[in-house]
Amino acid sequence: MDRLGTESAFEVLARARALERGGRSIVHLEIGEPDFATPEPVIAAAERAMRGGATHYTPAAGLPEVRAAIAEAASARGGRTVDPAEVVVVPGSKNILAFALLALVEPGDEVILPDPGYPIYRSLVDFIGAVARPIVLRERNDFRLDPEELAALVGPRTRLLILNAPHNPTGGTCTAADLDAVAELVCRHDLLVVSDEIYHRIVFAPQPAPLWSRPGLAERTVVLDGLSKTYAMCGWRLGYGVMPVELARRMETLLINTSACAAAFTQLAAVEALRSPEAEACVLAMVAEFRRRRDVLVTGLARLPGVRAHRPDASFYAFPNIEGTGWDGRRLADRLLQEAGVAVLAGEAFGRAGRGHLRLAYTVGVDQIEDALERIGAFLRTVPPEPAAPG
Ligand code: PLP
């Protein structure tokens, strides 16, 4: 258990809520959860499903019609026919990551993962006794993975690569050439991939075809996706994976041994989310609003003293560089919460390479973003920097 890590977003959220209970006003930029309401047709579908008796266990890998709807959406994206038997439905896509690592990786195997990166990757890799090999995503490379650096990390014990594009915490993406190079490398070294594509709909520029649409990749990729971010459905807990059929069967067994299945009415609501034009219109409206917020936030951050703000093409995170302020990330994040009432995360919560950055989730309205920018600006202009303690 000591090897398990955590997500500091949940910890900072708890501290921010405690301050609010004491009467403080806090702007929440810490948690990666869309603030929008779930699209109305999806709520109506869940209600219908519940009243219609969808309140029982379902087959562990998901209801057939739900797996079919996910396969249909994946086929349209990946340019090949995805069979419903390749789909596994889970209560939150995090489960796909945990199950893929349990099923595919042995203690001592090496797993390449992004740094900075979603902290649960490292946590689970450490937990199962595998060896994490971080691939650094650099600001000067728009936080894209460098295929040459990736190639240099592959060794005889390398088993699996975790790819996350669009990326949390930076909003970085991959070009078609990056994905071609990754595909070639993965095939040449006989690696497996977990491709975390949970942010693939929250994009502000055209994106290349997914990694697994390339020849030879479907056989070795577990695609991780879900409804949490795209449809503002984090609390519904509905994720899914697309993977080779034999692995899907094994994951079904893992599900039988753990949560049994995702909630039946949530699964049926997912069909509505994936197929209804009204839900699709809501997604487009949310993405347009995220884009507007990105522009306000990134433009405002770039005006703050000592802050350099990269403009991400996707997701709902900004990952500004704060080295020029003289502040250490953790100290700045702590003091901003305590003194300015702005909840943000320190970049190092996402790995060593995140040092010197903050992560801000633009999951609040433009008014609040402007308020946060004013508060951060006032703080930076008046409080002398507290650098990191030596060592
Ligand atoms: N992957 C990434 C990169 C994430 O940022 C998150 C949530 O923050 C998840 C996966 C998990 O999402 P969920 O379990 O809600 O489907």
Tab-separated table of C-alpha atoms and ligand atoms in Angstrom:
chain	number	residue	atom	x	y	z
A	1	MET	CA	0.000	0.000	0.000
A	2	ASP	CA	2.929	2.331	0.668
A	3	ARG	CA	3.697	2.296	-3.026
A	4	LEU	CA	0.302	3.705	-4.010
A	5	GLY	CA	0.282	7.403	-4.790
A	6	THR	CA	-2.638	9.773	-5.039
A	7	GLU	CA	-4.050	12.686	-7.012
A	8	SER	CA	-3.239	15.953	-5.287
A	9	ALA	CA	-6.298	17.482	-7.000
A	10	PHE	CA	-8.534	15.668	-4.528
A	11	GLU	CA	-6.396	16.792	-1.565
A	12	VAL	CA	-6.312	20.430	-2.635
A	13	LEU	CA	-10.051	20.338	-3.282
A	14	ALA	CA	-10.624	19.092	0.286
A	15	ARG	CA	-8.432	21.886	1.716
A	16	ALA	CA	-10.187	24.486	-0.429
A	17	ARG	CA	-13.597	23.271	0.731
A	18	ALA	CA	-12.454	23.460	4.365
A	19	LEU	CA	-11.414	27.105	3.826
A	20	GLU	CA	-14.800	27.813	2.223
A	21	ARG	CA	-16.595	26.354	5.213
A	22	GLY	CA	-14.650	28.885	7.293
A	23	GLY	CA	-16.132	31.694	5.169
A	24	ARG	CA	-13.312	32.216	2.625
A	25	SER	CA	-13.976	32.828	-1.047
A	26	ILE	CA	-12.020	30.393	-3.250
A	27	VAL	CA	-11.712	30.181	-7.023
A	28	HIS	CA	-11.450	26.511	-7.934
A	29	LEU	CA	-8.914	25.762	-10.638
A	30	GLU	CA	-7.660	22.520	-9.100
A	31	ILE	CA	-9.913	19.690	-10.164
A	32	GLY	CA	-10.218	18.375	-13.725
A	33	GLU	CA	-13.957	18.191	-13.809
A	34	PRO	CA	-16.164	20.135	-16.245
A	35	ASP	CA	-18.488	22.514	-14.405
A	36	PHE	CA	-21.290	22.110	-16.972
A	37	ALA	CA	-24.450	20.142	-16.325
A	38	THR	CA	-24.700	16.748	-18.012
A	39	PRO	CA	-26.661	17.163	-21.289
A	40	GLU	CA	-30.402	16.992	-20.600
A	41	PRO	CA	-31.179	14.101	-23.024
A	42	VAL	CA	-28.621	11.960	-21.186
A	43	ILE	CA	-30.260	12.666	-17.822
A	44	ALA	CA	-33.675	11.889	-19.332
A	45	ALA	CA	-32.341	8.603	-20.743
A	46	ALA	CA	-30.969	7.594	-17.324
A	47	GLU	CA	-34.299	8.371	-15.703
A	48	ARG	CA	-36.184	6.361	-18.330
A	49	ALA	CA	-33.759	3.485	-17.902
A	50	MET	CA	-34.128	3.481	-14.120
A	51	ARG	CA	-37.925	3.598	-14.305
A	52	GLY	CA	-37.816	0.884	-16.965
A	53	GLY	CA	-36.063	-1.463	-14.557
A	54	ALA	CA	-32.398	-1.016	-15.494
A	55	THR	CA	-31.476	-1.350	-11.845
A	56	HIS	CA	-29.917	-4.811	-11.887
A	57	TYR	CA	-26.503	-6.318	-12.563
A	58	THR	CA	-25.512	-6.325	-16.200
A	59	PRO	CA	-23.026	-8.604	-17.979
A	60	ALA	CA	-19.635	-7.668	-16.506
A	61	ALA	CA	-18.176	-6.200	-19.704
A	62	GLY	CA	-21.333	-4.142	-20.316
A	63	LEU	CA	-24.791	-4.438	-21.857
A	64	PRO	CA	-24.595	-5.633	-25.487
A	65	GLU	CA	-26.316	-2.510	-26.844
A	66	VAL	CA	-23.891	-0.289	-24.924
A	67	ARG	CA	-20.818	-2.147	-26.183
A	68	ALA	CA	-22.305	-1.888	-29.673
A	69	ALA	CA	-22.807	1.898	-29.394
A	70	ILE	CA	-19.223	2.350	-28.154
A	71	ALA	CA	-17.893	0.088	-30.931
A	72	GLU	CA	-19.836	2.127	-33.482
A	73	ALA	CA	-18.348	5.409	-32.214
A	74	ALA	CA	-14.845	3.885	-32.091
A	75	SER	CA	-15.218	2.523	-35.645
A	76	ALA	CA	-16.097	5.973	-36.943
A	77	ARG	CA	-12.986	7.402	-35.266
A	78	GLY	CA	-10.477	4.691	-35.951
A	79	GLY	CA	-11.391	4.011	-39.573
A	80	ARG	CA	-11.822	0.267	-39.007
A	81	THR	CA	-14.699	-1.892	-37.812
A	82	VAL	CA	-14.426	-2.278	-34.046
A	83	ASP	CA	-16.260	-5.371	-32.816
A	84	PRO	CA	-18.410	-4.942	-29.680
A	85	ALA	CA	-16.449	-7.890	-28.232
A	86	GLU	CA	-13.391	-5.579	-28.160
A	87	VAL	CA	-15.196	-3.159	-25.827
A	88	VAL	CA	-15.191	-3.347	-22.025
A	89	VAL	CA	-17.415	-0.977	-20.036
A	90	VAL	CA	-16.220	0.031	-16.561
A	91	PRO	CA	-17.314	2.333	-13.723
A	92	GLY	CA	-14.769	5.052	-14.649
A	93	SER	CA	-11.938	4.756	-17.148
A	94	LYS	CA	-9.352	4.597	-14.356
A	95	ASN	CA	-10.343	0.947	-14.059
A	96	ILE	CA	-9.162	0.278	-17.607
A	97	LEU	CA	-5.722	1.535	-16.663
A	98	ALA	CA	-5.573	-0.549	-13.477
A	99	PHE	CA	-6.875	-3.677	-15.212
A	100	ALA	CA	-4.571	-3.298	-18.221
A	101	LEU	CA	-1.543	-3.027	-15.939
A	102	LEU	CA	-2.675	-5.975	-13.810
A	103	ALA	CA	-3.337	-8.084	-16.868
A	104	LEU	CA	-0.304	-7.228	-18.957
A	105	VAL	CA	2.616	-6.178	-16.769
A	106	GLU	CA	4.750	-8.330	-14.445
A	107	PRO	CA	6.810	-7.046	-11.506
A	108	GLY	CA	10.150	-5.845	-12.862
A	109	ASP	CA	8.762	-5.036	-16.319
A	110	GLU	CA	9.383	-1.490	-17.465
A	111	VAL	CA	6.544	0.859	-18.331
A	112	ILE	CA	7.198	4.125	-20.159
A	113	LEU	CA	4.927	6.930	-18.990
A	114	PRO	CA	4.715	10.680	-19.590
A	115	ASP	CA	6.405	13.144	-17.202
A	116	PRO	CA	4.673	15.390	-16.399
A	117	GLY	CA	1.715	13.018	-16.469
A	118	TYR	CA	-1.538	11.980	-14.850
A	119	PRO	CA	-0.315	10.854	-11.378
A	120	ILE	CA	-2.334	7.647	-11.368
A	121	TYR	CA	-0.060	6.168	-14.074
A	122	ARG	CA	2.990	6.299	-11.853
A	123	SER	CA	1.046	5.290	-8.778
A	124	LEU	CA	-0.318	2.100	-10.358
A	125	VAL	CA	2.942	1.189	-12.084
A	126	ASP	CA	4.770	1.455	-8.732
A	127	PHE	CA	1.969	-0.431	-6.993
A	128	ILE	CA	2.203	-3.504	-9.208
A	129	GLY	CA	5.987	-3.599	-8.757
A	130	ALA	CA	6.834	-2.572	-12.306
A	131	VAL	CA	9.521	0.001	-13.099
A	132	ALA	CA	8.420	3.426	-14.329
A	133	ARG	CA	10.507	4.946	-17.136
A	134	PRO	CA	9.403	8.579	-17.523
A	135	ILE	CA	9.468	10.177	-20.960
A	136	VAL	CA	9.857	13.908	-20.432
A	137	LEU	CA	7.441	16.142	-22.334
A	138	ARG	CA	9.106	19.475	-22.902
A	139	GLU	CA	7.575	22.907	-23.122
A	140	ARG	CA	9.924	23.850	-25.976
A	141	ASN	CA	8.452	20.915	-27.915
A	142	ASP	CA	4.875	22.063	-27.143
A	143	PHE	CA	4.743	19.257	-24.567
A	144	ARG	CA	4.747	16.699	-27.376
A	145	LEU	CA	6.537	13.437	-26.903
A	146	ASP	CA	9.873	13.302	-28.747
A	147	PRO	CA	10.023	9.971	-30.641
A	148	GLU	CA	13.842	9.944	-30.469
A	149	GLU	CA	13.839	10.302	-26.695
A	150	LEU	CA	11.206	7.595	-26.558
A	151	ALA	CA	13.339	5.250	-28.656
A	152	ALA	CA	16.270	5.813	-26.300
A	153	LEU	CA	14.164	4.653	-23.330
A	154	VAL	CA	13.204	1.302	-24.821
A	155	GLY	CA	15.235	-1.610	-23.440
A	156	PRO	CA	14.946	-5.378	-23.102
A	157	ARG	CA	12.547	-5.129	-20.103
A	158	THR	CA	10.250	-2.541	-21.680
A	159	ARG	CA	6.750	-3.976	-21.844
A	160	LEU	CA	4.266	-1.164	-22.202
A	161	LEU	CA	3.944	2.484	-23.139
A	162	ILE	CA	1.307	4.766	-21.647
A	163	LEU	CA	0.440	7.445	-24.157
A	164	ASN	CA	-1.860	10.331	-23.246
A	165	ALA	CA	-2.883	12.685	-26.007
A	166	PRO	CA	-4.478	15.146	-25.518
A	167	HIS	CA	-2.502	15.380	-22.367
A	168	ASN	CA	-3.197	16.072	-18.712
A	169	PRO	CA	-1.672	18.312	-17.269
A	170	THR	CA	-0.304	20.274	-20.253
A	171	GLY	CA	-2.964	20.119	-22.971
A	172	GLY	CA	-0.250	18.855	-25.328
A	173	THR	CA	-1.160	16.717	-28.331
A	174	CYS	CA	0.634	14.546	-30.905
A	175	THR	CA	1.135	15.180	-34.610
A	176	ALA	CA	0.487	12.463	-37.200
A	177	ALA	CA	4.259	12.154	-37.637
A	178	ASP	CA	4.719	11.632	-33.863
A	179	LEU	CA	2.100	8.883	-33.887
A	180	ASP	CA	3.629	7.257	-36.987
A	181	ALA	CA	7.003	7.167	-35.244
A	182	VAL	CA	5.488	5.767	-32.031
A	183	ALA	CA	3.625	3.106	-34.025
A	184	GLU	CA	6.783	2.039	-35.827
A	185	LEU	CA	8.722	1.831	-32.558
A	186	VAL	CA	5.997	-0.089	-30.747
A	187	CYS	CA	5.801	-2.696	-33.533
A	188	ARG	CA	9.568	-2.989	-33.896
A	189	HIS	CA	10.068	-3.651	-30.169
A	190	ASP	CA	6.889	-5.686	-29.737
A	191	LEU	CA	5.494	-3.340	-27.060
A	192	LEU	CA	1.978	-2.876	-25.752
A	193	VAL	CA	0.260	0.503	-25.430
A	194	VAL	CA	-2.333	2.001	-23.152
A	195	SER	CA	-3.569	4.988	-25.132
A	196	ASP	CA	-5.422	7.325	-22.787
A	197	GLU	CA	-7.720	9.322	-25.062
A	198	ILE	CA	-10.139	10.627	-22.440
A	199	TYR	CA	-9.670	14.223	-23.727
A	200	HIS	CA	-9.914	13.431	-27.430
A	201	ARG	CA	-13.100	15.440	-27.940
A	202	ILE	CA	-11.878	18.526	-26.081
A	203	VAL	CA	-9.675	19.898	-28.847
A	204	PHE	CA	-9.326	23.329	-30.427
A	205	ALA	CA	-7.420	22.314	-33.556
A	206	PRO	CA	-7.761	19.356	-35.950
A	207	GLN	CA	-6.120	16.194	-34.614
A	208	PRO	CA	-4.543	13.239	-36.464
A	209	ALA	CA	-6.179	9.808	-36.683
A	210	PRO	CA	-5.654	7.856	-33.444
A	211	LEU	CA	-2.555	5.704	-32.938
A	212	TRP	CA	-4.521	2.458	-33.139
A	213	SER	CA	-5.806	3.220	-36.653
A	214	ARG	CA	-2.287	2.404	-37.932
A	215	PRO	CA	-1.466	-1.119	-39.189
A	216	GLY	CA	-0.505	-3.569	-36.441
A	217	LEU	CA	-1.511	-1.257	-33.591
A	218	ALA	CA	-5.043	-2.430	-32.790
A	219	GLU	CA	-3.554	-5.805	-31.770
A	220	ARG	CA	-1.327	-4.198	-29.154
A	221	THR	CA	-3.310	-1.210	-27.889
A	222	VAL	CA	-5.749	-0.720	-25.050
A	223	VAL	CA	-7.679	2.479	-25.762
A	224	LEU	CA	-8.894	4.206	-22.601
A	225	ASP	CA	-11.868	6.512	-22.959
A	226	GLY	CA	-15.060	7.480	-21.178
A	227	LEU	CA	-17.843	9.948	-20.703
A	228	SER	CA	-16.479	11.902	-17.716
A	229	LYS	CA	-14.827	14.786	-19.551
A	230	THR	CA	-16.599	14.931	-22.921
A	231	TYR	CA	-20.143	14.921	-21.553
A	232	ALA	CA	-19.524	16.486	-18.129
A	233	MET	CA	-20.309	13.140	-16.491
A	234	CYS	CA	-17.460	12.627	-14.006
A	235	GLY	CA	-19.808	11.579	-11.221
A	236	TRP	CA	-21.687	9.062	-13.361
A	237	ARG	CA	-18.601	6.822	-13.482
A	238	LEU	CA	-18.751	5.517	-17.014
A	239	GLY	CA	-15.550	4.627	-18.799
A	240	TYR	CA	-14.595	2.052	-21.360
A	241	GLY	CA	-11.703	0.402	-23.111
A	242	VAL	CA	-11.225	-0.931	-26.623
A	243	MET	CA	-8.720	-3.787	-26.846
A	244	PRO	CA	-8.028	-7.162	-28.424
A	245	VAL	CA	-10.874	-9.628	-27.758
A	246	GLU	CA	-8.782	-12.060	-25.699
A	247	LEU	CA	-7.707	-9.257	-23.363
A	248	ALA	CA	-11.311	-8.002	-23.171
A	249	ARG	CA	-12.301	-11.458	-21.889
A	250	ARG	CA	-9.618	-11.273	-19.211
A	251	MET	CA	-10.759	-7.808	-18.188
A	252	GLU	CA	-14.282	-9.153	-17.906
A	253	THR	CA	-12.945	-11.632	-15.343
A	254	LEU	CA	-11.222	-8.809	-13.478
A	255	LEU	CA	-14.544	-6.957	-13.417
A	256	ILE	CA	-16.377	-10.018	-12.099
A	257	ASN	CA	-13.812	-10.049	-9.296
A	258	THR	CA	-14.131	-6.353	-8.455
A	259	SER	CA	-17.038	-4.028	-9.277
A	260	ALA	CA	-19.104	-6.626	-11.235
A	261	CYS	CA	-20.288	-4.008	-13.745
A	262	ALA	CA	-20.972	-0.326	-14.305
A	263	ALA	CA	-24.456	0.806	-13.174
A	264	ALA	CA	-27.091	-0.397	-15.647
A	265	PHE	CA	-28.918	2.931	-16.074
A	266	THR	CA	-25.632	4.793	-16.453
A	267	GLN	CA	-24.682	2.427	-19.258
A	268	LEU	CA	-27.982	3.044	-21.041
A	269	ALA	CA	-27.547	6.794	-20.640
A	270	ALA	CA	-24.170	6.383	-22.362
A	271	VAL	CA	-25.927	5.140	-25.500
A	272	GLU	CA	-27.907	8.384	-25.565
A	273	ALA	CA	-24.736	10.421	-25.026
A	274	LEU	CA	-22.935	8.701	-27.884
A	275	ARG	CA	-25.806	8.706	-30.374
A	276	SER	CA	-28.031	11.715	-29.701
A	277	PRO	CA	-27.549	14.811	-31.872
A	278	GLU	CA	-28.688	16.979	-28.928
A	279	ALA	CA	-25.925	15.578	-26.711
A	280	GLU	CA	-23.458	16.170	-29.549
A	281	ALA	CA	-24.606	19.801	-29.793
A	282	CYS	CA	-23.968	20.168	-26.041
A	283	VAL	CA	-20.432	18.773	-26.478
A	284	LEU	CA	-19.688	21.277	-29.232
A	285	ALA	CA	-21.006	24.137	-27.087
A	286	MET	CA	-18.878	23.023	-24.128
A	287	VAL	CA	-15.760	22.770	-26.284
A	288	ALA	CA	-16.388	26.272	-27.696
A	289	GLU	CA	-16.689	27.606	-24.157
A	290	PHE	CA	-13.484	25.823	-23.063
A	291	ARG	CA	-11.712	27.448	-25.972
A	292	ARG	CA	-12.945	30.901	-24.942
A	293	ARG	CA	-11.792	30.276	-21.388
A	294	ARG	CA	-8.399	29.016	-22.554
A	295	ASP	CA	-7.845	32.248	-24.433
A	296	VAL	CA	-8.798	34.427	-21.463
A	297	LEU	CA	-6.692	32.389	-19.043
A	298	VAL	CA	-3.575	31.988	-21.174
A	299	THR	CA	-3.593	35.627	-22.278
A	300	GLY	CA	-4.005	36.741	-18.659
A	301	LEU	CA	-1.302	34.388	-17.353
A	302	ALA	CA	1.185	35.662	-19.924
A	303	ARG	CA	0.741	39.184	-18.504
A	304	LEU	CA	1.671	38.135	-14.958
A	305	PRO	CA	5.197	38.970	-13.790
A	306	GLY	CA	7.595	36.045	-14.271
A	307	VAL	CA	4.996	33.759	-15.861
A	308	ARG	CA	5.337	32.167	-19.298
A	309	ALA	CA	2.137	30.631	-20.609
A	310	HIS	CA	2.077	27.952	-23.275
A	311	ARG	CA	-1.192	27.940	-25.282
A	312	PRO	CA	-2.559	24.390	-25.295
A	313	ASP	CA	-4.517	22.984	-28.243
A	314	ALA	CA	-6.654	20.630	-26.188
A	315	SER	CA	-8.110	19.542	-22.820
A	316	PHE	CA	-9.078	22.122	-20.188
A	317	TYR	CA	-5.735	22.681	-18.501
A	318	ALA	CA	-3.125	25.402	-18.638
A	319	PHE	CA	0.403	24.584	-17.453
A	320	PRO	CA	2.238	27.897	-17.164
A	321	ASN	CA	5.948	28.107	-16.380
A	322	ILE	CA	6.522	30.059	-13.161
A	323	GLU	CA	10.320	29.833	-12.885
A	324	GLY	CA	10.640	33.552	-13.610
A	325	THR	CA	8.632	34.399	-10.479
A	326	GLY	CA	11.333	32.947	-8.214
A	327	TRP	CA	8.681	30.818	-6.493
A	328	ASP	CA	8.780	27.072	-5.913
A	329	GLY	CA	5.619	25.458	-7.339
A	330	ARG	CA	4.399	23.769	-4.175
A	331	ARG	CA	4.972	26.837	-2.034
A	332	LEU	CA	3.290	29.088	-4.552
A	333	ALA	CA	0.290	26.757	-4.860
A	334	ASP	CA	-0.003	26.583	-1.039
A	335	ARG	CA	0.234	30.320	-0.520
A	336	LEU	CA	-2.119	31.110	-3.405
A	337	LEU	CA	-4.728	28.927	-1.761
A	338	GLN	CA	-4.170	30.289	1.749
A	339	GLU	CA	-3.679	33.962	0.962
A	340	ALA	CA	-5.192	34.672	-2.464
A	341	GLY	CA	-8.012	32.117	-2.341
A	342	VAL	CA	-7.073	30.481	-5.652
A	343	ALA	CA	-6.827	26.686	-5.736
A	344	VAL	CA	-4.269	25.438	-8.273
A	345	LEU	CA	-1.894	22.461	-8.390
A	346	ALA	CA	1.887	22.473	-8.326
A	347	GLY	CA	3.415	21.067	-11.505
A	348	GLU	CA	5.563	18.627	-9.525
A	349	ALA	CA	2.384	16.790	-8.483
A	350	PHE	CA	2.554	15.414	-12.053
A	351	GLY	CA	6.186	14.266	-11.924
A	352	ARG	CA	9.676	15.697	-11.631
A	353	ALA	CA	9.497	17.330	-15.046
A	354	GLY	CA	6.479	19.329	-13.872
A	355	ARG	CA	8.650	21.426	-11.540
A	356	GLY	CA	8.529	25.146	-12.193
A	357	HIS	CA	4.924	24.992	-13.411
A	358	LEU	CA	1.409	25.232	-12.070
A	359	ARG	CA	-1.642	23.432	-13.402
A	360	LEU	CA	-4.836	25.426	-13.694
A	361	ALA	CA	-8.054	23.727	-14.795
A	362	TYR	CA	-10.331	26.160	-16.621
A	363	THR	CA	-13.432	24.426	-15.407
A	364	VAL	CA	-15.010	27.622	-14.085
A	365	GLY	CA	-16.596	30.532	-15.956
A	366	VAL	CA	-14.717	33.461	-17.505
A	367	ASP	CA	-15.719	35.783	-14.613
A	368	GLN	CA	-14.042	33.492	-12.133
A	369	ILE	CA	-10.998	33.047	-14.350
A	370	GLU	CA	-10.613	36.835	-14.483
A	371	ASP	CA	-11.046	37.034	-10.723
A	372	ALA	CA	-8.367	34.337	-10.244
A	373	LEU	CA	-5.965	36.179	-12.567
A	374	GLU	CA	-6.407	39.376	-10.582
A	375	ARG	CA	-5.836	37.587	-7.298
A	376	ILE	CA	-2.723	35.758	-8.556
A	377	GLY	CA	-1.362	38.977	-10.079
A	378	ALA	CA	-1.870	40.937	-6.848
A	379	PHE	CA	-0.170	38.169	-4.876
A	380	LEU	CA	2.854	37.944	-7.183
A	381	ARG	CA	3.291	41.713	-7.194
A	382	THR	CA	3.195	42.091	-3.422
A	383	VAL	CA	4.580	38.928	-1.807
A	384	PRO	CA	8.319	38.248	-2.128
A	385	PRO	CA	9.118	34.813	-3.591
A	386	GLU	CA	9.864	31.864	-1.389
A	387	PRO	CA	12.108	29.550	-3.356
A	388	ALA	CA	12.360	25.790	-2.781
A	389	ALA	CA	14.233	24.615	0.286
A	390	PRO	CA	17.730	23.384	-0.649
A	391	GLY	CA	17.814	19.678	-1.582
B	1	PLP	N1	-7.052	9.769	-17.661
B	1	PLP	C1	-6.728	11.057	-17.487
B	1	PLP	C2	-5.572	11.624	-18.230
B	1	PLP	C3	-7.468	11.851	-16.598
B	1	PLP	O1	-7.126	13.147	-16.439
B	1	PLP	C4	-8.545	11.265	-15.886
B	1	PLP	C5	-9.304	12.052	-14.899
B	1	PLP	O2	-8.894	13.098	-14.446
B	1	PLP	C6	-8.839	9.917	-16.115
B	1	PLP	C7	-8.071	9.198	-17.008
B	1	PLP	C8	-9.932	9.202	-15.368
B	1	PLP	O3	-11.211	9.544	-15.733
B	1	PLP	P1	-12.497	8.721	-15.282
B	1	PLP	O4	-12.060	7.632	-14.332
B	1	PLP	O5	-13.408	9.717	-14.667
B	1	PLP	O6	-13.072	8.113	-16.552
